[in-house]
CSV table of C-alpha atoms in Angstrom, one decimal:
chain,number,residue,atom,x,y,z
A,16,MET,CA,7.1,-19.2,-21.3
A,17,ARG,CA,7.5,-15.4,-21.1
A,18,SER,CA,3.7,-14.6,-21.1
A,19,LEU,CA,2.2,-13.6,-17.8
A,20,THR,CA,-1.0,-14.3,-19.2
A,21,LEU,CA,-0.2,-17.8,-20.2
A,22,LYS,CA,1.4,-18.5,-16.8
A,23,LEU,CA,-1.6,-17.3,-14.8
A,24,THR,CA,-3.9,-19.3,-17.1
A,25,LEU,CA,-1.9,-22.6,-16.6
A,26,ALA,CA,-1.8,-21.8,-12.9
A,27,PHE,CA,-5.5,-21.6,-12.7
A,28,LEU,CA,-5.9,-24.6,-15.0
A,29,LEU,CA,-3.4,-26.5,-12.6
A,30,VAL,CA,-5.2,-25.5,-9.6
A,31,GLY,CA,-8.7,-26.3,-11.2
A,32,LEU,CA,-7.6,-29.7,-12.3
A,33,ILE,CA,-5.9,-30.7,-9.0
A,34,GLY,CA,-9.0,-29.6,-7.3
A,35,SER,CA,-11.3,-31.7,-9.5
A,36,LEU,CA,-9.2,-34.7,-9.4
A,37,LEU,CA,-9.2,-34.6,-5.6
A,38,VAL,CA,-13.0,-34.0,-5.5
A,39,ALA,CA,-13.5,-37.0,-7.8
A,40,LEU,CA,-11.3,-39.2,-6.0
A,41,ILE,CA,-12.8,-38.5,-2.6
A,42,VAL,CA,-16.5,-38.6,-3.8
A,43,GLY,CA,-15.6,-41.8,-5.5
A,44,LEU,CA,-14.2,-43.5,-2.6
A,45,ARG,CA,-16.8,-42.1,-0.4
A,46,THR,CA,-19.6,-43.3,-2.7
A,47,ARG,CA,-18.1,-46.7,-2.9
A,48,SER,CA,-17.9,-46.9,0.8
A,49,GLU,CA,-21.6,-45.8,1.2
A,50,VAL,CA,-22.8,-48.3,-1.3
A,51,ASP,CA,-20.8,-51.1,0.3
A,52,LEU,CA,-22.3,-50.0,3.7
A,53,PHE,CA,-25.7,-49.9,2.3
A,54,LEU,CA,-25.5,-53.3,0.8
A,55,SER,CA,-24.0,-54.7,3.9
A,56,VAL,CA,-26.9,-53.3,6.2
A,57,ARG,CA,-29.5,-54.4,3.6
A,58,ASP,CA,-28.1,-58.0,3.4
A,59,ARG,CA,-27.6,-58.4,7.0
A,60,THR,CA,-31.3,-57.7,7.6
A,61,ILE,CA,-32.0,-60.3,4.9
A,62,LEU,CA,-29.5,-62.7,6.9
A,63,LEU,CA,-31.2,-62.1,10.1
A,64,ASN,CA,-34.8,-62.3,8.8
A,65,ALA,CA,-33.8,-65.7,7.3
A,66,LEU,CA,-32.4,-66.8,10.6
A,67,ARG,CA,-35.7,-65.9,12.4
A,68,SER,CA,-37.8,-67.7,9.8
A,69,TYR,CA,-35.6,-70.7,10.0
A,70,HIS,CA,-35.9,-70.9,13.9
A,71,GLN,CA,-39.7,-70.5,13.8
A,72,ALA,CA,-40.0,-73.1,11.1
A,73,ASN,CA,-37.7,-75.7,12.9
A,74,GLY,CA,-38.2,-74.8,16.4
A,75,GLY,CA,-34.5,-74.5,17.0
A,76,TRP,CA,-31.0,-74.3,15.3
A,77,GLU,CA,-30.5,-77.8,14.2
A,78,GLY,CA,-29.3,-78.0,10.5
A,79,VAL,CA,-28.9,-74.2,10.2
A,80,GLU,CA,-25.5,-74.6,8.7
A,81,GLN,CA,-27.2,-76.0,5.4
A,82,LEU,CA,-29.4,-72.9,5.2
A,83,LEU,CA,-26.5,-70.7,5.7
A,84,GLU,CA,-24.0,-72.4,3.4
A,85,ARG,CA,-26.2,-73.5,0.4
A,86,THR,CA,-28.4,-70.3,0.1
A,87,ALA,CA,-27.2,-67.2,-1.8
A,88,PRO,CA,-26.4,-64.6,-0.8
A,89,LEU,CA,-26.6,-66.0,2.8
A,90,ASP,CA,-23.5,-68.0,2.0
A,91,PHE,CA,-21.6,-64.9,1.3
A,92,TYR,CA,-22.6,-62.9,4.4
A,93,SER,CA,-22.4,-66.0,6.9
A,94,ARG,CA,-18.8,-66.4,6.4
A,95,ASN,CA,-17.9,-64.4,9.3
A,96,LEU,CA,-20.9,-65.0,11.4
A,97,ILE,CA,-21.0,-66.5,14.9
A,98,LEU,CA,-24.4,-67.9,16.1
A,99,ALA,CA,-25.2,-69.2,19.5
A,100,ASP,CA,-28.5,-70.4,21.3
A,101,THR,CA,-30.0,-68.9,24.1
A,102,ASN,CA,-27.7,-70.6,26.4
A,103,GLY,CA,-24.5,-69.2,24.8
A,104,VAL,CA,-23.6,-72.3,22.8
A,105,VAL,CA,-22.2,-71.8,19.5
A,106,VAL,CA,-24.6,-73.4,16.9
A,107,TYR,CA,-22.9,-72.0,13.7
A,108,GLY,CA,-19.2,-70.5,13.6
A,109,ARG,CA,-15.8,-70.3,12.5
A,110,ARG,CA,-12.5,-70.5,14.4
A,111,PRO,CA,-12.0,-69.9,17.2
A,112,TYR,CA,-15.7,-70.1,17.9
A,113,LEU,CA,-16.4,-73.5,16.5
A,114,PRO,CA,-19.9,-75.1,17.0
A,115,GLY,CA,-20.5,-76.6,20.5
A,116,ARG,CA,-18.2,-74.0,22.1
A,117,ARG,CA,-19.9,-72.2,24.9
A,118,LEU,CA,-19.3,-68.3,24.8
A,119,SER,CA,-17.8,-66.6,27.7
A,120,ARG,CA,-19.7,-64.0,29.6
A,121,GLY,CA,-17.6,-61.3,28.2
A,122,VAL,CA,-18.1,-62.4,24.6
A,123,LEU,CA,-21.8,-63.0,25.1
A,124,ALA,CA,-22.1,-59.5,26.4
A,125,ARG,CA,-20.7,-58.1,23.3
A,126,ALA,CA,-23.1,-60.2,21.1
A,127,GLU,CA,-26.3,-58.8,19.8
A,128,PRO,CA,-29.5,-60.8,20.7
A,129,LEU,CA,-31.7,-62.2,18.0
A,130,ARG,CA,-35.2,-61.7,18.7
A,131,SER,CA,-38.4,-63.2,17.3
A,132,ASP,CA,-41.8,-61.9,18.4
A,133,GLY,CA,-40.1,-60.0,21.2
A,134,ASN,CA,-38.2,-63.2,22.5
A,135,ILE,CA,-34.5,-63.7,22.4
A,136,ILE,CA,-33.9,-67.0,20.3
A,137,GLY,CA,-30.1,-66.6,20.1
A,138,TYR,CA,-27.0,-64.4,20.0
A,139,PHE,CA,-25.0,-63.3,16.9
A,140,PHE,CA,-21.8,-61.5,16.1
A,141,PHE,CA,-19.3,-61.2,13.2
A,142,VAL,CA,-15.6,-61.9,13.6
A,143,GLY,CA,-13.8,-59.0,12.0
A,144,PRO,CA,-15.4,-56.5,9.7
A,145,PRO,CA,-18.7,-57.5,7.9
A,146,PRO,CA,-17.8,-59.0,4.3
A,147,LEU,CA,-18.2,-56.5,1.5
A,148,PRO,CA,-20.1,-57.6,-1.6
A,149,ILE,CA,-18.1,-58.3,-4.8
A,150,LEU,CA,-19.9,-56.0,-7.3
A,151,ASN,CA,-18.5,-58.1,-10.3
A,152,ASP,CA,-20.6,-60.9,-9.0
A,153,PRO,CA,-24.0,-61.2,-11.0
A,154,ARG,CA,-26.0,-61.1,-7.7
A,155,TRP,CA,-24.9,-57.5,-7.3
A,156,ALA,CA,-25.2,-56.3,-11.0
A,157,ALA,CA,-27.8,-53.5,-10.1
A,158,GLU,CA,-25.5,-52.0,-7.3
A,159,ALA,CA,-22.5,-52.3,-9.5
A,160,ALA,CA,-24.5,-50.4,-12.5
A,161,LEU,CA,-25.5,-47.8,-9.9
A,162,LEU,CA,-22.0,-47.4,-8.8
A,163,GLN,CA,-20.7,-47.0,-12.4
A,164,ARG,CA,-23.2,-44.4,-13.2
A,165,LEU,CA,-22.1,-42.5,-10.2
A,166,THR,CA,-18.5,-42.8,-10.9
A,167,ALA,CA,-19.4,-41.6,-14.5
A,168,ALA,CA,-21.3,-38.7,-13.2
A,169,THR,CA,-18.3,-37.7,-11.0
A,170,VAL,CA,-15.9,-37.8,-13.7
A,171,LEU,CA,-17.8,-35.8,-16.0
A,172,SER,CA,-18.3,-33.2,-13.1
A,173,ALA,CA,-14.5,-33.1,-12.6
A,174,MET,CA,-13.9,-32.6,-16.3
A,175,GLY,CA,-16.7,-30.0,-16.5
A,176,ALA,CA,-14.9,-28.2,-13.4
A,177,THR,CA,-11.7,-28.4,-15.0
A,178,VAL,CA,-13.0,-26.6,-18.1
A,179,VAL,CA,-14.7,-23.9,-16.2
A,180,ALA,CA,-11.5,-23.5,-14.3
A,181,LEU,CA,-9.8,-23.1,-17.7
A,182,ILE,CA,-12.2,-20.5,-19.0
A,183,VAL,CA,-12.2,-18.5,-15.6
A,184,GLY,CA,-8.5,-18.8,-15.7
A,185,ILE,CA,-8.0,-17.1,-19.0
A,186,VAL,CA,-10.6,-14.4,-18.1
A,187,LEU,CA,-8.9,-13.6,-14.9
A,188,ALA,CA,-5.4,-13.8,-16.3
A,189,ARG,CA,-6.4,-11.3,-19.0
A,190,THR,CA,-8.1,-9.0,-16.6
A,191,LEU,CA,-4.9,-9.1,-14.4
A,192,THR,CA,-2.4,-8.7,-17.0
A,193,ARG,CA,-4.4,-6.0,-19.0
A,194,PRO,CA,-3.4,-3.0,-16.9
A,195,ILE,CA,0.0,-4.4,-16.6
A,196,ARG,CA,0.3,-4.6,-20.5
A,197,GLU,CA,-0.8,-0.9,-20.6
A,198,LEU,CA,1.6,0.2,-18.0
A,199,THR,CA,4.3,-1.6,-20.1
A,200,ALA,CA,3.1,0.2,-23.3
A,201,ALA,CA,3.1,3.5,-21.3
A,202,THR,CA,6.5,3.1,-19.8
A,203,ARG,CA,8.0,2.4,-23.2
A,204,ALA,CA,6.3,5.3,-24.6
A,205,MET,CA,7.9,7.6,-22.0
A,206,ALA,CA,11.2,6.0,-22.5
A,207,GLN,CA,10.9,7.2,-26.1
A,208,GLY,CA,10.2,10.7,-24.9
A,209,ARG,CA,6.5,10.9,-25.0
A,210,LEU,CA,6.0,12.1,-21.4
A,211,ASP,CA,2.3,12.7,-21.4
A,212,GLN,CA,1.3,9.2,-20.8
A,213,ARG,CA,-1.7,8.0,-18.4
A,214,VAL,CA,-3.2,4.8,-17.9
A,215,THR,CA,-6.7,3.8,-16.9
A,216,VAL,CA,-7.1,3.0,-13.4
A,217,ARG,CA,-9.6,-0.1,-13.4
A,218,SER,CA,-9.5,-1.3,-9.9
A,219,ARG,CA,-8.8,-0.4,-6.4
A,220,ASP,CA,-6.5,-3.3,-5.5
A,221,GLU,CA,-2.7,-3.2,-5.7
A,222,ILE,CA,-2.6,-3.1,-9.7
A,223,GLY,CA,-5.0,0.0,-9.3
A,224,GLU,CA,-2.6,1.6,-6.9
A,225,LEU,CA,0.3,0.9,-9.2
A,226,ALA,CA,-1.7,2.6,-12.1
A,227,GLN,CA,-2.5,5.5,-9.9
A,228,ALA,CA,1.2,5.7,-8.9
A,229,PHE,CA,2.3,5.7,-12.6
A,230,ASN,CA,0.0,8.4,-13.4
A,231,GLN,CA,1.1,10.5,-10.5
A,232,MET,CA,4.7,9.8,-11.5
A,233,SER,CA,4.0,10.8,-15.1
A,234,ALA,CA,2.3,14.1,-13.8
A,235,ASP,CA,5.0,15.0,-11.4
A,236,LEU,CA,7.8,14.2,-14.2
A,237,GLY,CA,5.8,16.4,-16.6
A,238,ARG,CA,5.7,19.2,-14.2
A,239,ALA,CA,9.3,18.8,-13.4
A,240,ILE,CA,10.2,18.8,-17.1
A,241,GLN,CA,8.1,21.9,-17.5
A,242,ALA,CA,9.8,23.5,-14.5
A,243,ARG,CA,13.2,22.8,-15.9
A,244,ARG,CA,12.4,24.3,-19.3
A,245,GLN,CA,10.7,27.4,-17.5
A,246,MET,CA,13.6,27.6,-15.4
A,247,THR,CA,15.9,27.5,-18.1
A,248,ALA,CA,14.2,30.2,-20.0
A,249,ASP,CA,13.9,32.5,-16.9
A,250,LEU,CA,17.5,32.0,-16.2
A,251,ALA,CA,18.5,32.8,-19.8
A,252,HIS,CA,16.4,35.9,-19.7
A,253,ASP,CA,17.8,37.0,-16.3
A,254,LEU,CA,21.2,36.4,-17.6
A,255,ARG,CA,20.6,38.1,-21.0
A,256,THR,CA,19.4,41.5,-19.3
A,257,PRO,CA,22.5,42.4,-17.4
A,258,LEU,CA,24.6,40.9,-20.3
A,259,SER,CA,23.0,43.1,-22.9
A,260,ILE,CA,23.3,46.1,-20.8
A,261,MET,CA,27.0,45.5,-20.2
A,262,ARG,CA,27.6,44.7,-23.7
A,263,GLY,CA,26.0,47.9,-25.0
A,264,TYR,CA,28.3,50.1,-22.7
A,265,THR,CA,31.4,48.1,-23.4
A,266,GLU,CA,30.7,48.3,-27.3
A,267,GLY,CA,30.0,52.1,-26.9
A,268,LEU,CA,33.2,52.6,-24.9
A,269,ARG,CA,35.3,50.6,-27.5
A,270,ASP,CA,33.7,52.3,-30.4
A,271,GLY,CA,34.2,55.7,-28.8
A,272,ARG,CA,30.5,56.7,-29.2
A,273,ILE,CA,30.3,57.1,-25.3
A,274,ASN,CA,33.0,58.5,-22.9
A,275,GLY,CA,33.6,56.8,-19.7
A,276,SER,CA,32.1,58.1,-16.5
A,277,PRO,CA,31.5,57.2,-12.9
A,278,ARG,CA,27.7,57.0,-13.6
A,279,ILE,CA,28.4,54.3,-16.5
A,280,TYR,CA,30.8,52.5,-14.4
A,281,GLN,CA,28.4,52.2,-11.5
A,282,ILE,CA,25.7,50.9,-13.8
A,283,MET,CA,28.0,48.3,-15.1
A,284,HIS,CA,29.1,47.4,-11.6
A,285,GLY,CA,25.4,47.0,-10.6
A,286,GLU,CA,24.9,44.5,-13.2
A,287,VAL,CA,27.8,42.5,-12.3
A,288,GLU,CA,26.7,42.5,-8.9
A,289,HIS,CA,23.3,41.2,-10.0
A,290,LEU,CA,25.0,38.5,-11.9
A,291,GLN,CA,27.0,37.5,-8.9
A,292,ARG,CA,23.9,37.4,-6.8
A,293,LEU,CA,22.1,35.2,-9.4
A,294,ILE,CA,24.9,32.7,-9.7
A,295,ASP,CA,25.4,32.6,-5.8
A,296,ASP,CA,21.6,32.0,-5.4
A,297,LEU,CA,21.8,29.3,-8.0
A,298,ARG,CA,24.9,27.6,-6.4
A,299,LEU,CA,22.8,27.8,-3.0
A,300,LEU,CA,20.0,25.9,-4.4
A,301,SER,CA,22.1,23.3,-6.0
A,302,LEU,CA,23.9,22.6,-2.7
A,303,ALA,CA,20.5,22.3,-1.1
A,304,ASP,CA,19.2,19.8,-3.7
A,305,ALA,CA,22.4,17.9,-3.2
A,306,GLY,CA,22.1,17.9,0.5
A,307,ALA,CA,25.4,19.6,0.8
A,308,LEU,CA,24.5,22.9,2.1
A,309,SER,CA,26.6,23.6,5.1
A,310,LEU,CA,25.0,25.1,8.3
A,311,ASN,CA,26.8,26.3,11.3
A,312,ARG,CA,24.1,25.7,13.6
A,313,ARG,CA,23.9,26.9,17.3
A,314,ALA,CA,21.3,27.5,19.8
A,315,VAL,CA,19.8,31.0,19.2
A,316,ASP,CA,17.2,33.1,21.0
A,317,PRO,CA,14.2,33.3,18.6
A,318,ARG,CA,13.3,36.7,19.8
A,319,ALA,CA,16.9,37.8,19.2
A,320,LEU,CA,16.9,36.4,15.7
A,321,LEU,CA,13.5,38.4,15.0
A,322,GLU,CA,14.8,41.6,16.5
A,323,ARG,CA,18.0,41.4,14.4
A,324,ALA,CA,16.0,40.9,11.2
A,325,ALA,CA,13.7,43.9,12.1
A,326,LEU,CA,16.7,46.3,12.9
A,327,ALA,CA,18.2,45.3,9.4
A,328,HIS,CA,15.3,47.1,7.8
A,329,MET,CA,15.1,49.9,10.0
A,330,VAL,CA,16.0,52.5,7.3
A,331,GLN,CA,13.5,51.1,4.9
A,332,VAL,CA,10.8,51.2,7.7
A,333,GLU,CA,11.6,54.9,8.4
A,334,SER,CA,11.1,55.8,4.5
A,335,ARG,CA,7.9,53.9,4.1
A,336,GLY,CA,4.5,53.7,5.7
A,337,PRO,CA,4.3,50.4,7.6
A,338,THR,CA,5.9,49.8,10.9
A,339,ILE,CA,7.5,46.5,12.1
A,340,ARG,CA,6.6,44.8,15.5
A,341,VAL,CA,8.2,42.0,17.1
A,342,GLU,CA,6.0,39.6,19.3
A,343,ALA,CA,7.9,36.9,21.2
A,344,SER,CA,8.4,35.9,24.8
A,345,ASP,CA,11.8,36.2,26.5
A,346,SER,CA,11.2,32.6,27.9
A,347,LEU,CA,11.0,30.8,24.7
A,348,PRO,CA,13.4,28.1,24.2
A,349,ALA,CA,16.4,28.5,21.8
A,350,VAL,CA,16.2,27.3,18.1
A,351,TRP,CA,18.9,25.2,16.5
A,352,VAL,CA,19.8,27.2,13.5
A,353,ASP,CA,22.4,28.8,11.4
A,354,THR,CA,22.1,32.6,12.5
A,355,ASP,CA,23.3,33.8,9.0
A,356,ARG,CA,21.3,31.5,6.9
A,357,MET,CA,18.1,32.2,8.9
A,358,ALA,CA,18.9,35.8,8.8
A,359,GLN,CA,18.9,35.4,4.8
A,360,VAL,CA,15.3,33.8,5.2
A,361,LEU,CA,13.9,36.5,7.6
A,362,ASN,CA,15.5,39.2,5.3
A,363,ASN,CA,13.9,37.9,2.4
A,364,LEU,CA,10.4,37.7,3.7
A,365,LEU,CA,10.6,41.1,5.2
A,366,ALA,CA,11.7,42.6,1.9
A,367,ASN,CA,8.8,40.9,0.3
A,368,ALA,CA,6.5,42.2,3.0
A,369,LEU,CA,8.0,45.7,2.6
A,370,ARG,CA,7.5,45.6,-1.2
A,371,HIS,CA,3.9,44.9,-1.0
A,372,THR,CA,2.8,46.8,2.0
A,373,GLN,CA,2.3,50.5,1.7
A,374,GLU,CA,0.7,50.9,5.2
A,375,GLY,CA,-0.2,49.1,8.2
A,376,GLU,CA,2.2,46.9,10.1
A,377,ILE,CA,4.4,44.0,9.7
A,378,VAL,CA,4.6,41.6,12.6
A,379,LEU,CA,7.4,39.2,13.4
A,380,ALA,CA,6.0,36.7,16.0
A,381,ALA,CA,7.4,33.6,17.5
A,382,ARG,CA,5.6,31.0,19.8
A,383,GLU,CA,6.3,27.4,21.2
A,384,ALA,CA,4.5,24.5,19.6
A,385,GLU,CA,4.2,20.8,20.5
A,386,ASN,CA,6.9,18.3,19.8
A,387,ARG,CA,9.8,20.6,20.7
A,388,ARG,CA,9.3,23.2,17.8
A,389,ILE,CA,9.1,26.9,17.6
A,390,ILE,CA,6.8,28.6,15.2
A,391,ILE,CA,7.9,32.0,13.6
A,392,ASP,CA,5.3,34.1,11.7
A,393,VAL,CA,5.9,36.9,9.3
A,394,ARG,CA,2.6,38.7,8.9
A,395,ASP,CA,1.9,41.9,6.9
A,396,THR,CA,-1.1,43.8,6.0
A,397,GLY,CA,-0.2,44.2,2.3
A,398,SER,CA,-1.9,43.6,-0.9
A,399,GLY,CA,-1.9,39.8,-0.5
A,400,ILE,CA,-1.4,37.0,-2.9
A,401,ALA,CA,-3.9,35.6,-5.4
A,402,PRO,CA,-5.3,32.1,-4.6
A,403,GLU,CA,-4.1,30.8,-7.9
A,404,ASP,CA,-0.4,32.0,-7.1
A,405,LEU,CA,-0.2,30.5,-3.8
A,406,PRO,CA,0.5,26.8,-4.7
A,407,HIS,CA,3.5,28.0,-6.8
A,408,ILE,CA,4.8,30.9,-4.6
A,409,PHE,CA,8.1,28.7,-3.6
A,410,GLU,CA,9.0,27.6,-7.1
A,411,ARG,CA,12.1,28.8,-8.5
A,412,PHE,CA,11.8,31.8,-11.0
A,413,TYR,CA,8.2,31.8,-10.3
A,414,ARG,CA,6.5,35.5,-10.7
A,415,ALA,CA,2.8,36.2,-10.1
A,416,ASP,CA,2.9,38.4,-13.3
A,417,PRO,CA,5.0,36.4,-15.9
A,418,ALA,CA,5.1,39.6,-18.0
A,419,ARG,CA,6.8,41.6,-15.3
A,420,THR,CA,10.3,42.5,-16.1
A,421,ARG,CA,13.2,42.8,-13.6
A,422,GLU,CA,13.1,46.0,-11.8
A,423,SER,CA,16.1,47.8,-10.3
A,424,GLY,CA,17.5,45.8,-7.5
A,425,GLN,CA,14.7,43.1,-7.6
A,426,SER,CA,15.4,39.4,-7.2
A,427,ALA,CA,15.1,37.0,-10.2
A,428,GLY,CA,12.4,35.1,-8.3
A,429,LEU,CA,14.7,32.7,-6.4
A,430,GLY,CA,14.1,34.3,-2.9
A,431,LEU,CA,11.2,32.2,-1.7
A,432,ALA,CA,12.7,29.0,-3.1
A,433,ILE,CA,16.1,29.7,-1.3
A,434,ALA,CA,14.1,30.5,1.7
A,435,LYS,CA,12.3,27.1,1.7
A,436,ALA,CA,15.6,25.3,0.9
A,437,ILE,CA,17.2,26.7,3.9
A,438,VAL,CA,14.3,26.2,6.3
A,439,GLU,CA,14.1,22.5,5.1
A,440,ALA,CA,17.8,22.1,5.4
A,441,HIS,CA,17.3,23.0,9.3
A,442,GLY,CA,14.7,20.1,9.6
A,443,GLY,CA,11.9,22.8,9.4
A,444,SER,CA,9.0,23.7,7.1
A,445,ILE,CA,7.6,26.9,5.7
A,446,SER,CA,4.0,27.6,4.4
A,447,VAL,CA,2.0,30.6,3.4
A,448,THR,CA,-1.6,31.8,3.8
A,449,SER,CA,-2.8,35.0,2.2
A,450,THR,CA,-6.0,36.9,1.4
A,451,VAL,CA,-5.9,39.5,-1.4
A,452,GLY,CA,-6.4,43.1,0.0
A,453,ILE,CA,-6.0,41.9,3.7
A,454,GLY,CA,-2.3,40.6,4.0
A,455,THR,CA,0.0,37.5,3.9
A,456,THR,CA,1.5,35.3,6.7
A,457,PHE,CA,4.5,33.1,6.2
A,458,THR,CA,4.9,30.5,8.8
A,459,ILE,CA,8.3,28.9,9.7
A,460,THR,CA,8.7,25.8,11.9
A,461,LEU,CA,12.0,25.1,13.4
A,462,PRO,CA,13.4,22.6,15.9
A,463,VAL,CA,14.2,23.4,19.4
A,464,ALA,CA,17.9,23.5,20.4
A,465,PRO,CA,19.2,20.5,22.1
A,466,ALA,CA,19.1,20.6,26.2
A,467,SER,CA,23.0,20.5,26.2
A,468,GLU,CA,23.4,23.5,24.1
A,469,THR,CA,23.1,27.0,25.5
A,470,CYS,CA,21.8,30.2,23.8
A,471,THR,CA,24.7,32.1,22.2
A,472,GLU,CA,22.7,35.1,20.5
A,473,PRO,CA,22.8,38.3,22.6
A,474,GLN,CA,19.6,40.4,23.1
A,475,THR,CA,19.2,43.4,20.8
A,476,THR,CA,17.8,46.6,21.7
A,477,SER,CA,14.7,48.5,20.2
A,478,HIS,CA,15.2,51.4,17.8
A,479,THR,CA,13.3,54.0,16.2
A,480,GLY,CA,10.5,52.7,13.9
A,481,VAL,CA,10.8,49.2,15.4
A,482,HIS,CA,8.5,48.3,18.1
A,483,LEU,CA,9.4,45.3,20.3
A,484,SER,CA,6.4,44.0,22.3
A,485,HIS,CA,6.5,41.3,25.0
A,486,PRO,CA,3.4,39.2,25.3
């Protein structure tokens, strides 16, 4: 039995059947008990009325045993009857209360008085439980027929409830297993290479959440496959360009069409360096993906870290329009980072800012946040980033303009991806906000150094073109 639908159907049927049988059993027993009680109360009333009539007709209880033992159905209900006169003397009874025995005060207090016209004419009680009618006796034929009809109705109701449980079980089982069958079919299709699979979300319960998770997984997998294909194409393009240049020069040198010169060797060396940088970047990203990126962490003054990055771009600042300004307090707690790695991140962000900022300023700011965190902002007044490009800005080989070719000295589109990998390896995060025509802000969040560590980064001094402000 491998079908989940069949298992659920049988489970619902079993639950319905057990419930119906229990209800039928309880109702049947209760009905019989109530019928017996009804007959007992009714015939007890008949018995007492007969005793009252006998006492009125005879003026006492003499000969009452003949009435009780020879009149149906009084002979049945008088089996456990104990009857005493007004003095407490038994006139009709069974062991241990035989006729002629006087009842004790305690027994007489528990007995019920028998009244006629408001006067007490005797006392009675039953020894043990009142006798129940035997329904197969012809005297209770009507009652037996009623009980049989009630039993039949109960059995039919149980059978109907079982059928309804079976129908409902089939419907519910198919309803529950339908999305599972769809998920199974979609999973098998994905295993065969058809990755664009989606299933319909039919509910908001756990199965609906499973369908949503599958759709999200399928979408993420599709994006990952597309990103891998795009990265492979971009990587091939970035490798082909310098290799094509070097091949052209080497073939020309081999065939004697061109003569070697320092200029040619410099170009070829520059292409080799570009290939080396690309390979190093890819290796760094692969280490970050594997969680094997080594970090030589130590406590570093955030202000000194920003001033070092600003001074590294002093020459570019002097030859361009914008200025660099550092905003950081001397009292900020140290951050727990690898100095060289974080310098690589800040240098990359500053290089991007300088590339897209023709005038205005670039601000490197640091401030303390909650949860023992330091926030570093790299703000510029450049051209900004288009809203449709912001979600992809940290993707590998992503370029805002796909048709743009590699310019001299320009990266292959891995800089921001590397920056994100390094920051996250430090246990931090990086995000970006931008407005076209106004500027861009990259925000880095880094952990504060442990209290046992001391700051080891020396303070740097200001230089021409770099403004260091203290808030």
